[in-house]
C-alpha positions in Angstrom: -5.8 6.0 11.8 -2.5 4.5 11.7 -1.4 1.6 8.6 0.9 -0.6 8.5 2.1 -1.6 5.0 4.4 -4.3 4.5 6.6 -3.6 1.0 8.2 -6.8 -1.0 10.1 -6.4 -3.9 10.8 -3.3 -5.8 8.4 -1.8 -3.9 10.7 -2.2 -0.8 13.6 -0.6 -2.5 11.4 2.4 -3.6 10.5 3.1 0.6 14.0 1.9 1.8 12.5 -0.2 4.2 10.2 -3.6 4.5 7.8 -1.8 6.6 6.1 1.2 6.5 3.8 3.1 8.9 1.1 5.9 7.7 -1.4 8.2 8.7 -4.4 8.3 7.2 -8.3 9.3 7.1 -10.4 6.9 8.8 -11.7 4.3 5.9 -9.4 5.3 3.6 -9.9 3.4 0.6 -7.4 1.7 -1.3 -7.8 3.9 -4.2 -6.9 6.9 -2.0 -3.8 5.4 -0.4 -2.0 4.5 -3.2 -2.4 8.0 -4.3 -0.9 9.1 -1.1 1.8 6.1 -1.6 2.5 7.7 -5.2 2.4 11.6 -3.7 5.3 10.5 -1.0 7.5 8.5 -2.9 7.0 9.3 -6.9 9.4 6.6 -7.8 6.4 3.9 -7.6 4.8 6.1 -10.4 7.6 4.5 -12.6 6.4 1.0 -12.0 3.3 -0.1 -14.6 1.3 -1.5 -11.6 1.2 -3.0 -8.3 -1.4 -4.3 -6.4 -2.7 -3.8 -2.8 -3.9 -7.2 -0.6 -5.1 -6.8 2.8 -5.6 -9.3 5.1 -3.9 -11.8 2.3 -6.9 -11.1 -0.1 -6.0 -8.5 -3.3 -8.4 -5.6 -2.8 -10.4 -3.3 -4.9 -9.6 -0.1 -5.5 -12.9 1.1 -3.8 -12.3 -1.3 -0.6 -12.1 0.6 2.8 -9.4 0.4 5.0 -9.5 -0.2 8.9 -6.5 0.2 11.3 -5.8 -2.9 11.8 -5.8 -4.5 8.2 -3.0 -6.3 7.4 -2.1 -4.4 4.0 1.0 -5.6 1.6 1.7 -4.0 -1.6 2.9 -6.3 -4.3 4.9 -5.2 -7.6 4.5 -6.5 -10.4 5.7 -9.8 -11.1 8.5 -10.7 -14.2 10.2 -13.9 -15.2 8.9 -17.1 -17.3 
């Protein structure tokens, strides 16, 4: 299955693009694809965390992901 991951923040800068487009093993879960995320672009294993939402809602690690889920990774967040 094809996903499309919208990036915001550092997390854009890492990819060098706001979008990106993967392939991946039908029902992936979330767990699994930020694996993938870290394997392809090891620069996001220098940020302390970042969470995963699809369709708006954060997800669990052990949610499974459908083609057409609306996915968005979010850095961390910083300032007072």
């Amino acid at each position: 299955m094809k996903l499309k991951i919208a990036l915001f923040g550092i997390t854009k800068e890492i990819v060098g693009k706001p979008e990106l487009e993967l392939d991946a093993p039908a029902e992936q879960s979330v767990a699994e694809l930020i694996e993938q995320l870290r394997a392809k672009y090891p620069a996001l294993n220098e940020l302390t965390s970042f969470a995963v939402a699809v369709n708006s809602d954060y997800a669990d690690d052990d949610y499974q992901l459908h083609e057409r889920d609306e996915i968005a990774l979010i850095p961390p967040v910083s300032g007072g």
